[in-house]
Amino acid sequence: MDKFRMIFQFFQSNQESFMNGICGIMALASTQMYSAFDFNCPCLPRYNLAYGLGILLVPPFILFLLGFVLNNNISMLAEEWRRPQGRRGKDSSVLRYMFCSMAQRAMIAPAVWVSVTLLDGKCITCAFCTLVPVETLGNASHPHLSHRELQRVLARIPCKEIYNGQELIANEVAVRYLRCISQALGWSFVLLITTLAFLVRSLRPCFSQAAFLKSRYWSHYIDIERKLFDETCAEHARSFAKACIQQFFEGMSTDLVAARCHLPRKAPVDVGEAAEKLLGITDQGTMNMALKSWHRCKPPLHLHPPVLPTGNGWAGEGQPPTHTSVPRRETAAYYSWV
């Protein structure tokens, strides 16, 4: 249990670890889904190709979209992309970094599905069974069949129980031939994905490390800023609701006092703390205006810039300013023991 607790805490440590854990779970789920899937080839000339390629390509597309849906940053990316310019500019490199990081994680489960499917070989056997070279692998002395009849016989290769072309080509030979091709494609796909991942991980810092660090920093900043804004709004909403409820009950108590009802004296309420949490926003219209202002015109990323001296100052010389010492005012206090 301690190991599972440590793994769970690692996944919850930051956003990237959490999304990596989600992608790993989706990859394991894709393998379990394929192992539990009941593959039934239609064994018809016009449907084998559609069924085989559909099983090979449609689930990875669904898993890819599901990877975007489960990623919490997709809404943040859309919001940052569609927001007005305002007083804060939009950096396209940061948006590209966010999209590429989400796409890379979303592609893990589809890549696992395609790899497992190709290595198993059922989809390729079903899709391309009509393309088996009968002249090379089959019986060349078999009586000539029309193209339609030949396609009908070869389409039944995946269905061993109804295959009736043993005189033309053995079922085991055709299946082994197609499965070998499928496994070769599967291992080639795994090698390609692994090589691309290695090149991206190893060569990216060699060319654009400064740009990568900048994009990564500001993408993390956008994520943290959104979380803090949501927490601040939730705290303000809690304080606002508490103040509204308290105001309601105070009004009720005033009405009861006016009706000559004796009520117990209530303890004083810290009004200053409640007003500080409300941040000066005490009505619905002002709050709606603040939310619209946050969306339309976010504050610039410039926190109280120091005023640089002009003329013969230090600006542009790379030297820090020297602060003149201001004499402090000291006060002496004398106490009498009398």
PDB file of C-alpha atoms in Angstrom, residues 97-214:
ATOM      1  CA  TYR A  97       4.551  24.320 -26.922  1.00  0.00           C
ATOM      2  CA  MET A  98       1.296  23.699 -25.070  1.00  0.00           C
ATOM      3  CA  PHE A  99      -0.332  22.088 -28.113  1.00  0.00           C
ATOM      4  CA  CYS A 100       2.706  19.913 -28.902  1.00  0.00           C
ATOM      5  CA  SER A 101       2.996  18.701 -25.309  1.00  0.00           C
ATOM      6  CA  MET A 102      -0.689  17.756 -25.267  1.00  0.00           C
ATOM      7  CA  ALA A 103      -0.452  16.069 -28.682  1.00  0.00           C
ATOM      8  CA  GLN A 104       2.580  14.041 -27.629  1.00  0.00           C
ATOM      9  CA  ARG A 105       0.806  12.717 -24.558  1.00  0.00           C
ATOM     10  CA  ALA A 106      -2.416  12.074 -26.474  1.00  0.00           C
ATOM     11  CA  MET A 107      -0.563   9.990 -29.083  1.00  0.00           C
ATOM     12  CA  ILE A 108       0.751   7.419 -26.585  1.00  0.00           C
ATOM     13  CA  ALA A 109      -2.422   5.329 -26.364  1.00  0.00           C
ATOM     14  CA  PRO A 110      -3.071   5.345 -30.165  1.00  0.00           C
ATOM     15  CA  ALA A 111       0.536   4.317 -30.815  1.00  0.00           C
ATOM     16  CA  VAL A 112       0.160   1.412 -28.383  1.00  0.00           C
ATOM     17  CA  TRP A 113      -3.085   0.328 -30.086  1.00  0.00           C
ATOM     18  CA  VAL A 114      -1.552   0.386 -33.581  1.00  0.00           C
ATOM     19  CA  SER A 115       1.537  -1.482 -32.384  1.00  0.00           C
ATOM     20  CA  VAL A 116      -0.435  -4.212 -30.644  1.00  0.00           C
ATOM     21  CA  THR A 117      -2.810  -4.564 -33.601  1.00  0.00           C
ATOM     22  CA  LEU A 118      -0.028  -4.884 -36.158  1.00  0.00           C
ATOM     23  CA  LEU A 119       1.931  -7.333 -34.030  1.00  0.00           C
ATOM     24  CA  ASP A 120      -1.176  -9.482 -33.599  1.00  0.00           C
ATOM     25  CA  GLY A 121      -1.803  -9.555 -37.359  1.00  0.00           C
ATOM     26  CA  LYS A 122      -5.556 -10.130 -37.445  1.00  0.00           C
ATOM     27  CA  CYS A 123      -6.433  -6.778 -39.015  1.00  0.00           C
ATOM     28  CA  ILE A 124      -3.887  -7.083 -41.831  1.00  0.00           C
ATOM     29  CA  THR A 125      -4.926 -10.674 -42.463  1.00  0.00           C
ATOM     30  CA  CYS A 126      -8.560  -9.639 -42.763  1.00  0.00           C
ATOM     31  CA  ALA A 127      -7.928  -6.486 -44.792  1.00  0.00           C
ATOM     32  CA  PHE A 128      -5.465  -7.820 -47.387  1.00  0.00           C
ATOM     33  CA  CYS A 129      -6.303 -11.485 -47.650  1.00  0.00           C
ATOM     34  CA  THR A 130      -7.521 -10.999 -51.225  1.00  0.00           C
ATOM     35  CA  LEU A 131      -4.043  -9.784 -52.258  1.00  0.00           C
ATOM     36  CA  VAL A 132      -2.234 -13.025 -51.459  1.00  0.00           C
ATOM     37  CA  PRO A 133      -0.004 -14.041 -54.430  1.00  0.00           C
ATOM     38  CA  VAL A 134      -1.637 -17.298 -55.428  1.00  0.00           C
ATOM     39  CA  GLU A 135       0.849 -17.868 -58.259  1.00  0.00           C
ATOM     40  CA  THR A 136       3.740 -17.849 -55.760  1.00  0.00           C
ATOM     41  CA  LEU A 137       2.225 -19.493 -52.697  1.00  0.00           C
ATOM     42  CA  GLY A 138      -0.645 -21.485 -54.191  1.00  0.00           C
ATOM     43  CA  ASN A 139      -1.256 -24.353 -56.591  1.00  0.00           C
ATOM     44  CA  ALA A 140      -0.479 -23.181 -60.101  1.00  0.00           C
ATOM     45  CA  SER A 141      -2.039 -26.292 -61.654  1.00  0.00           C
ATOM     46  CA  HIS A 142      -5.482 -25.558 -60.176  1.00  0.00           C
ATOM     47  CA  PRO A 143      -8.222 -24.956 -62.766  1.00  0.00           C
ATOM     48  CA  HIS A 144      -8.499 -21.304 -63.704  1.00  0.00           C
ATOM     49  CA  LEU A 145     -11.146 -19.297 -61.803  1.00  0.00           C
ATOM     50  CA  SER A 146     -12.671 -15.962 -62.681  1.00  0.00           C
ATOM     51  CA  HIS A 147     -11.507 -12.880 -60.829  1.00  0.00           C
ATOM     52  CA  ARG A 148     -14.751 -12.613 -58.855  1.00  0.00           C
ATOM     53  CA  GLU A 149     -14.681 -16.247 -57.800  1.00  0.00           C
ATOM     54  CA  LEU A 150     -11.020 -15.994 -56.844  1.00  0.00           C
ATOM     55  CA  GLN A 151     -11.721 -12.930 -54.686  1.00  0.00           C
ATOM     56  CA  ARG A 152     -14.613 -14.735 -53.002  1.00  0.00           C
ATOM     57  CA  VAL A 153     -12.406 -17.720 -52.157  1.00  0.00           C
ATOM     58  CA  LEU A 154      -9.489 -15.628 -50.888  1.00  0.00           C
ATOM     59  CA  ALA A 155     -11.786 -13.454 -48.769  1.00  0.00           C
ATOM     60  CA  ARG A 156     -12.553 -16.538 -46.638  1.00  0.00           C
ATOM     61  CA  ILE A 157      -8.940 -17.044 -45.573  1.00  0.00           C
ATOM     62  CA  PRO A 158      -9.435 -15.394 -42.122  1.00  0.00           C
ATOM     63  CA  CYS A 159     -12.446 -17.669 -41.507  1.00  0.00           C
ATOM     64  CA  LYS A 160     -10.832 -21.080 -41.237  1.00  0.00           C
ATOM     65  CA  GLU A 161     -14.093 -22.918 -40.579  1.00  0.00           C
ATOM     66  CA  ILE A 162     -15.707 -21.816 -43.872  1.00  0.00           C
ATOM     67  CA  TYR A 163     -12.617 -21.664 -46.077  1.00  0.00           C
ATOM     68  CA  ASN A 164     -12.991 -23.968 -49.092  1.00  0.00           C
ATOM     69  CA  GLY A 165      -9.905 -23.146 -51.137  1.00  0.00           C
ATOM     70  CA  GLN A 166      -7.386 -25.652 -49.823  1.00  0.00           C
ATOM     71  CA  GLU A 167      -6.752 -26.867 -53.378  1.00  0.00           C
ATOM     72  CA  LEU A 168      -5.962 -23.302 -54.452  1.00  0.00           C
ATOM     73  CA  ILE A 169      -3.794 -22.216 -51.467  1.00  0.00           C
ATOM     74  CA  ALA A 170      -3.432 -23.658 -47.985  1.00  0.00           C
ATOM     75  CA  ASN A 171      -5.065 -21.601 -45.258  1.00  0.00           C
ATOM     76  CA  GLU A 172      -2.067 -21.900 -42.936  1.00  0.00           C
ATOM     77  CA  VAL A 173       0.305 -20.682 -45.643  1.00  0.00           C
ATOM     78  CA  ALA A 174      -1.778 -17.613 -46.461  1.00  0.00           C
ATOM     79  CA  VAL A 175      -2.335 -16.698 -42.804  1.00  0.00           C
ATOM     80  CA  ARG A 176       1.343 -17.125 -41.959  1.00  0.00           C
ATOM     81  CA  TYR A 177       2.340 -14.988 -44.947  1.00  0.00           C
ATOM     82  CA  LEU A 178       0.027 -12.117 -44.003  1.00  0.00           C
ATOM     83  CA  ARG A 179       0.892 -12.324 -40.313  1.00  0.00           C
ATOM     84  CA  CYS A 180       4.624 -12.098 -41.060  1.00  0.00           C
ATOM     85  CA  ILE A 181       4.021  -8.943 -43.103  1.00  0.00           C
ATOM     86  CA  SER A 182       1.869  -7.485 -40.324  1.00  0.00           C
ATOM     87  CA  GLN A 183       4.472  -8.186 -37.653  1.00  0.00           C
ATOM     88  CA  ALA A 184       7.195  -6.651 -39.822  1.00  0.00           C
ATOM     89  CA  LEU A 185       5.065  -3.518 -40.143  1.00  0.00           C
ATOM     90  CA  GLY A 186       4.419  -3.541 -36.394  1.00  0.00           C
ATOM     91  CA  TRP A 187       8.071  -3.731 -35.421  1.00  0.00           C
ATOM     92  CA  SER A 188       8.925  -1.094 -38.022  1.00  0.00           C
ATOM     93  CA  PHE A 189       6.263   1.185 -36.520  1.00  0.00           C
ATOM     94  CA  VAL A 190       7.614   0.646 -32.996  1.00  0.00           C
ATOM     95  CA  LEU A 191      11.160   1.374 -34.195  1.00  0.00           C
ATOM     96  CA  LEU A 192       9.998   4.532 -35.988  1.00  0.00           C
ATOM     97  CA  ILE A 193       8.116   5.868 -32.962  1.00  0.00           C
ATOM     98  CA  THR A 194      11.006   5.071 -30.624  1.00  0.00           C
ATOM     99  CA  THR A 195      13.519   6.752 -32.942  1.00  0.00           C
ATOM    100  CA  LEU A 196      11.399   9.874 -33.294  1.00  0.00           C
ATOM    101  CA  ALA A 197      10.925  10.119 -29.535  1.00  0.00           C
ATOM    102  CA  PHE A 198      14.663   9.693 -28.990  1.00  0.00           C
ATOM    103  CA  LEU A 199      15.515  12.376 -31.535  1.00  0.00           C
ATOM    104  CA  VAL A 200      12.994  14.823 -30.092  1.00  0.00           C
ATOM    105  CA  ARG A 201      14.213  14.279 -26.532  1.00  0.00           C
ATOM    106  CA  SER A 202      17.930  14.325 -27.308  1.00  0.00           C
ATOM    107  CA  LEU A 203      18.255  16.910 -30.089  1.00  0.00           C
ATOM    108  CA  ARG A 204      15.766  19.541 -28.967  1.00  0.00           C
ATOM    109  CA  PRO A 205      17.970  20.946 -26.170  1.00  0.00           C
ATOM    110  CA  CYS A 206      20.886  21.209 -28.588  1.00  0.00           C
ATOM    111  CA  PHE A 207      19.210  23.730 -30.880  1.00  0.00           C
ATOM    112  CA  SER A 208      16.615  25.778 -29.003  1.00  0.00           C
ATOM    113  CA  GLN A 209      17.194  25.323 -25.292  1.00  0.00           C
ATOM    114  CA  ALA A 210      16.597  28.995 -24.450  1.00  0.00           C
ATOM    115  CA  ALA A 211      13.365  29.123 -26.472  1.00  0.00           C
ATOM    116  CA  PHE A 212      12.267  25.806 -24.968  1.00  0.00           C
ATOM    117  CA  LEU A 213      12.854  27.049 -21.414  1.00  0.00           C
ATOM    118  CA  LYS A 214      10.978  30.273 -22.171  1.00  0.00           C
TER     119      LYS A 214
END
